[in-house]
Short mmCIF file of N, CA and C in Angstrom, two decimals:
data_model
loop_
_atom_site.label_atom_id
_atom_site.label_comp_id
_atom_site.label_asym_id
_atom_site.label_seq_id
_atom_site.Cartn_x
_atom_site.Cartn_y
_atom_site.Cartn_z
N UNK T 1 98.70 76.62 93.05
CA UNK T 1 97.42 77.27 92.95
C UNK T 1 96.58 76.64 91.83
N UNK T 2 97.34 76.18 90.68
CA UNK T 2 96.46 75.87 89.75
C UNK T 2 95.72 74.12 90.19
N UNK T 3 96.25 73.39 90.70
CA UNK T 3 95.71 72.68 91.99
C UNK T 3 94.28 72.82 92.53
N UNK T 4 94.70 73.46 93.35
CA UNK T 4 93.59 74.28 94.09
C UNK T 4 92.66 74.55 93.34
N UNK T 5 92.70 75.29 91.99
CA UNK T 5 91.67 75.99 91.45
C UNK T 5 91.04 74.79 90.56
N UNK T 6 91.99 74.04 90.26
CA UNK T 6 91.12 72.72 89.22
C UNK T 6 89.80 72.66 89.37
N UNK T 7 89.66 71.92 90.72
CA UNK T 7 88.01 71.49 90.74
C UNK T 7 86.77 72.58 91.36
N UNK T 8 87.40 73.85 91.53
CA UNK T 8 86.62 74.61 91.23
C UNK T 8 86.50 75.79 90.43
N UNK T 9 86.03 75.24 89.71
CA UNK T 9 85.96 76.00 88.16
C UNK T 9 85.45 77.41 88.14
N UNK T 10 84.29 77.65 89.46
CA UNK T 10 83.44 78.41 89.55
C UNK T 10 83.96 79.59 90.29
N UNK T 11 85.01 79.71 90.49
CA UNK T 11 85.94 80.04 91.95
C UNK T 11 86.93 81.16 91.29
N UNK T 12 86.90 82.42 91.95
CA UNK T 12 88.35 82.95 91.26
C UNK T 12 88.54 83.37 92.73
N UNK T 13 90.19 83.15 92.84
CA UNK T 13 91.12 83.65 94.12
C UNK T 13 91.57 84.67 94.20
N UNK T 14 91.79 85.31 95.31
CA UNK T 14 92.54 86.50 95.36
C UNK T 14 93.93 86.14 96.05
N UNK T 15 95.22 86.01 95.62
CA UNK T 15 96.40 85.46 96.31
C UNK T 15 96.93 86.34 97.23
N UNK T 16 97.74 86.18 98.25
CA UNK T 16 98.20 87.57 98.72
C UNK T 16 99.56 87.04 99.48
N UNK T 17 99.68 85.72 99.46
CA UNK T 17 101.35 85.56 99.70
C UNK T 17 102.32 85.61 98.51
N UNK T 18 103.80 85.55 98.53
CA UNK T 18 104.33 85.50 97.83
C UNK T 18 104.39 86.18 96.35
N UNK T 19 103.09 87.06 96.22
CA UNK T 19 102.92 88.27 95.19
C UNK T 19 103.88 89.28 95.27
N UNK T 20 104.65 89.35 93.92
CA UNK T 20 105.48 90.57 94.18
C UNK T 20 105.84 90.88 92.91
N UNK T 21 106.26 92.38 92.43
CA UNK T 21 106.48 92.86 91.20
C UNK T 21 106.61 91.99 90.29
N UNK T 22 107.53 91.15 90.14
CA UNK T 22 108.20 90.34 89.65
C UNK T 22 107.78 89.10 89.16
N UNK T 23 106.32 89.01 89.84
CA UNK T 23 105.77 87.59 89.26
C UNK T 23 103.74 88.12 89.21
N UNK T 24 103.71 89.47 89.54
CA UNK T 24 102.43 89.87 89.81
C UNK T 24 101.85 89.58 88.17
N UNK T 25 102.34 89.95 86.69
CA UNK T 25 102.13 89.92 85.54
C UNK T 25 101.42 88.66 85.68
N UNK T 26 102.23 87.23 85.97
CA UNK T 26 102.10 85.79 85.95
C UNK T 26 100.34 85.86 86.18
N UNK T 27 100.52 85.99 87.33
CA UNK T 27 99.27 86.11 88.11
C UNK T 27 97.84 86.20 86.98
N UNK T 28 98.38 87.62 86.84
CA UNK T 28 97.07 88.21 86.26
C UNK T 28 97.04 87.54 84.89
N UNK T 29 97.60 86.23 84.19
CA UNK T 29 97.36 86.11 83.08
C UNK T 29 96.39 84.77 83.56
N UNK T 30 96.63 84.19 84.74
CA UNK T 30 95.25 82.75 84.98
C UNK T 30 93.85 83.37 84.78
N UNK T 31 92.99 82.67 84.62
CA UNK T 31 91.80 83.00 84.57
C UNK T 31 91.13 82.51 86.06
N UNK T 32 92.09 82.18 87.01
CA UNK T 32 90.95 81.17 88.13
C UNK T 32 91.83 82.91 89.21
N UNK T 33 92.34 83.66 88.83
CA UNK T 33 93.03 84.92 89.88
C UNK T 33 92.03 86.24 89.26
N UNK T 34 90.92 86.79 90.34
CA UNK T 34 90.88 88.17 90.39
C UNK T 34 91.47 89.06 90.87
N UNK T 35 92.47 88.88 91.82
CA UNK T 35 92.91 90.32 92.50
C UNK T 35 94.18 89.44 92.92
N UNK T 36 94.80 90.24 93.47
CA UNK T 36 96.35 89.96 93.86
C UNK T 36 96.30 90.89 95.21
N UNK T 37 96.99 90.06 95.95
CA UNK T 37 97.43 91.96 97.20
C UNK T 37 98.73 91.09 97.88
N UNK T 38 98.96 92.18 98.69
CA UNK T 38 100.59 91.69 99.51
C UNK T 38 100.97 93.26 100.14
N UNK T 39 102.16 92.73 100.62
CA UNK T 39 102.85 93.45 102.03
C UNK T 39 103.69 94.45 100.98
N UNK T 40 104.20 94.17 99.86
CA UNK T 40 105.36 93.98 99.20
C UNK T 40 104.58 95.57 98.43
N UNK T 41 103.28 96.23 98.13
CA UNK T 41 102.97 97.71 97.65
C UNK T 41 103.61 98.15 99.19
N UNK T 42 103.00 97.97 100.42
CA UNK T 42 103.51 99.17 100.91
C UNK T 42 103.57 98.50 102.43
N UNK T 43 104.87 98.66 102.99
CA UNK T 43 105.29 97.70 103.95
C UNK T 43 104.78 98.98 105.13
N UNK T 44 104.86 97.63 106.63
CA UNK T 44 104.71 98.47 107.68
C UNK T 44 105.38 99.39 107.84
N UNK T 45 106.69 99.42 107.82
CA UNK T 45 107.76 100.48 107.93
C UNK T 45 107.36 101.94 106.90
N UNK T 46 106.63 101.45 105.51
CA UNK T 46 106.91 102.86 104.60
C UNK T 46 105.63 103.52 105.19
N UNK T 47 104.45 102.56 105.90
CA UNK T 47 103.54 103.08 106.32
C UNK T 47 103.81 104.37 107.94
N UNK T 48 104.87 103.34 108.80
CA UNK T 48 105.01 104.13 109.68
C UNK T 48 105.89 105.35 109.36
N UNK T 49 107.01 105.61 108.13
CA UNK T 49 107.65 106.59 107.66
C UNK T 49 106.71 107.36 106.81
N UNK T 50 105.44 107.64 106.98
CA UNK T 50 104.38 107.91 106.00
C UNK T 50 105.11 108.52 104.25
N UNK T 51 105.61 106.98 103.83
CA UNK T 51 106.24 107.24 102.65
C UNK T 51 104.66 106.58 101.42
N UNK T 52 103.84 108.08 101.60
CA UNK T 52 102.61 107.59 100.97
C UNK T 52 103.08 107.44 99.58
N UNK T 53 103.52 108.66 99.43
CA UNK T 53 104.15 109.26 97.86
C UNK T 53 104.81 107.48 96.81
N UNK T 54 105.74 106.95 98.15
CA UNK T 54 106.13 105.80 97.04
C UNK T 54 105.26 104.97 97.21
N UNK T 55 104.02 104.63 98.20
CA UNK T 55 103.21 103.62 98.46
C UNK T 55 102.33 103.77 97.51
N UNK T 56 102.04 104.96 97.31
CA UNK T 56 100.89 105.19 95.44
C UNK T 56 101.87 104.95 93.93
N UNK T 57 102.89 105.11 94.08
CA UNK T 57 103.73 104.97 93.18
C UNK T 57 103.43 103.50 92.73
N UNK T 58 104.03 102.54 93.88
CA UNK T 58 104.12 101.45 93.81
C UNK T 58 102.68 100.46 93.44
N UNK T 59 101.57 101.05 94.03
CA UNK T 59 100.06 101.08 93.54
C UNK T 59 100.07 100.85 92.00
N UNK T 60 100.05 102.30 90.94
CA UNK T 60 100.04 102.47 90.29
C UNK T 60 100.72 101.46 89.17
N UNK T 61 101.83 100.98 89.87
CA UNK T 61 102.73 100.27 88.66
C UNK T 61 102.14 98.99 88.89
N UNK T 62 101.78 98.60 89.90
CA UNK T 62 101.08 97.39 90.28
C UNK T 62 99.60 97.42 89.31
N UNK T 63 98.71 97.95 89.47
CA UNK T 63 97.61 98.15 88.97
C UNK T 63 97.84 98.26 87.06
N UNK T 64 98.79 98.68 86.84
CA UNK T 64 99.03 99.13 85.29
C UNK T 64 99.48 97.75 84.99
N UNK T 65 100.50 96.83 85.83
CA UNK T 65 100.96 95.70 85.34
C UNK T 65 99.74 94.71 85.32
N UNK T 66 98.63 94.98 86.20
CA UNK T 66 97.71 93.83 86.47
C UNK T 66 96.74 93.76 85.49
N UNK T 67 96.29 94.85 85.04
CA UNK T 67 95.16 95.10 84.68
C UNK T 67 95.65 95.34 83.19
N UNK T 68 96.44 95.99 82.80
CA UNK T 68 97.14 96.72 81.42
C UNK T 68 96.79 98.01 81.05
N UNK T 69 96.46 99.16 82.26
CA UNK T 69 95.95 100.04 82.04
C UNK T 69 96.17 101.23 82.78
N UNK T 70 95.83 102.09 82.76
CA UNK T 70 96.09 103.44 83.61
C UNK T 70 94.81 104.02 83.31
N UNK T 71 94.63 104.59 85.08
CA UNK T 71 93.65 105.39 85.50
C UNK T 71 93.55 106.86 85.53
N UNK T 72 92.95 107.34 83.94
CA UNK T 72 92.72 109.04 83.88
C UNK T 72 92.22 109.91 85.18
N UNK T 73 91.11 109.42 85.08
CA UNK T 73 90.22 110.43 86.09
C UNK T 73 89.67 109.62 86.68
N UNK T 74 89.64 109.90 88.17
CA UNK T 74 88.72 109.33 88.93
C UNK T 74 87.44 110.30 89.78
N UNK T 75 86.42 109.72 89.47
CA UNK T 75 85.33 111.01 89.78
C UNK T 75 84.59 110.40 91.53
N UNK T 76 84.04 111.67 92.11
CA UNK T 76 83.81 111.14 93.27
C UNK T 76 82.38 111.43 93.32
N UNK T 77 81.88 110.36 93.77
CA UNK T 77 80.39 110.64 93.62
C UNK T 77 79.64 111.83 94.88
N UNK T 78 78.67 112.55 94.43
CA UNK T 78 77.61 113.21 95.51
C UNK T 78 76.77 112.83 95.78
N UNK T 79 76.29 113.84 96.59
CA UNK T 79 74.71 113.33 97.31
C UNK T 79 73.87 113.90 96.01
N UNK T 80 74.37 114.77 95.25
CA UNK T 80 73.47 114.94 94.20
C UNK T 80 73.68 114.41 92.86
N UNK T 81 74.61 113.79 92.89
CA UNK T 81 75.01 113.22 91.67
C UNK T 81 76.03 113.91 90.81
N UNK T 82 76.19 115.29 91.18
CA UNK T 82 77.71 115.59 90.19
C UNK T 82 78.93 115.07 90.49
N UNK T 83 80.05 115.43 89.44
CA UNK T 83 81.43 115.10 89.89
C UNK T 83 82.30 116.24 90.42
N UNK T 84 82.49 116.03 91.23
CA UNK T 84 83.29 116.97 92.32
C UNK T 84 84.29 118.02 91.21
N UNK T 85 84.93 117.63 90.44
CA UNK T 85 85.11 118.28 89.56
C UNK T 85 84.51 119.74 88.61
N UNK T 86 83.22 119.79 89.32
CA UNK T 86 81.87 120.47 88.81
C UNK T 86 81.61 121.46 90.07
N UNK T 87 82.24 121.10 91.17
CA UNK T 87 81.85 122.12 92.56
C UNK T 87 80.51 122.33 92.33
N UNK T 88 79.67 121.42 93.22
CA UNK T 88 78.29 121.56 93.42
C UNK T 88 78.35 122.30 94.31
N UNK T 89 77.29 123.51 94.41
CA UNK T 89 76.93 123.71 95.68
C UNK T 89 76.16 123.49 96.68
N UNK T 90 75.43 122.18 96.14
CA UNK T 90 74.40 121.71 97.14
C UNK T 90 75.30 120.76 97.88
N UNK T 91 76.02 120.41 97.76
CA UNK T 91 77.15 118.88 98.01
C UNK T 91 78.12 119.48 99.18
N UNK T 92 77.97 118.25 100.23
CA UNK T 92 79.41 118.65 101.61
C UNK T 92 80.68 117.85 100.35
N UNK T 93 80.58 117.70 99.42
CA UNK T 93 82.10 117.24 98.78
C UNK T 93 82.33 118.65 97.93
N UNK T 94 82.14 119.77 98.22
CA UNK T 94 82.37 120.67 97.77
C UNK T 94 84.03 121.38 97.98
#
């Protein structure tokens, strides 16, 4: 990959073969890699066993290894602008 990315400087990749726990860290330390994805968070099988529970699990540790961080709150936007958190009552995200 670092190949590849030489002569374009301007370029960041998103890889998605051969990404897996185990080398996802690697990844995220190039500067020519924005995103990473693969089979390997959540396979066809855990999808058809709707094993969501470990498929967010596996998310999470992925995302914390990539990035170096964990996600507090996530807010959902309205048609009026509050956070769902707030129960608008003008809002169908109520």
């Amino acid at each position: 990959m670092k190949k590849l990315a030489a002569p374009f400087t301007d370029i960041r990749f998103i890889p998605t073969g051969g990404i897996n726990q185990g080398n996802l860290e690697k990844y995220a330390k190039v500067g020519f890699v924005f995103a990473v994805g693969g089979s390997w968070m959540c396979s066809r099988k855990e999808i058809a066993e709707r094993k969501f529970g470990e498929i967010t699990e596996k998310c999470k540790v992925a995302r914390e290894a990539y990035l170096g961080y964990e996600v507090a709150h996530v807010g959902i936007n309205t048609s009026c602008g509050a956070d769902k958190q707030y129960r608008c009552g003008n809002c169908r995200f109520e």
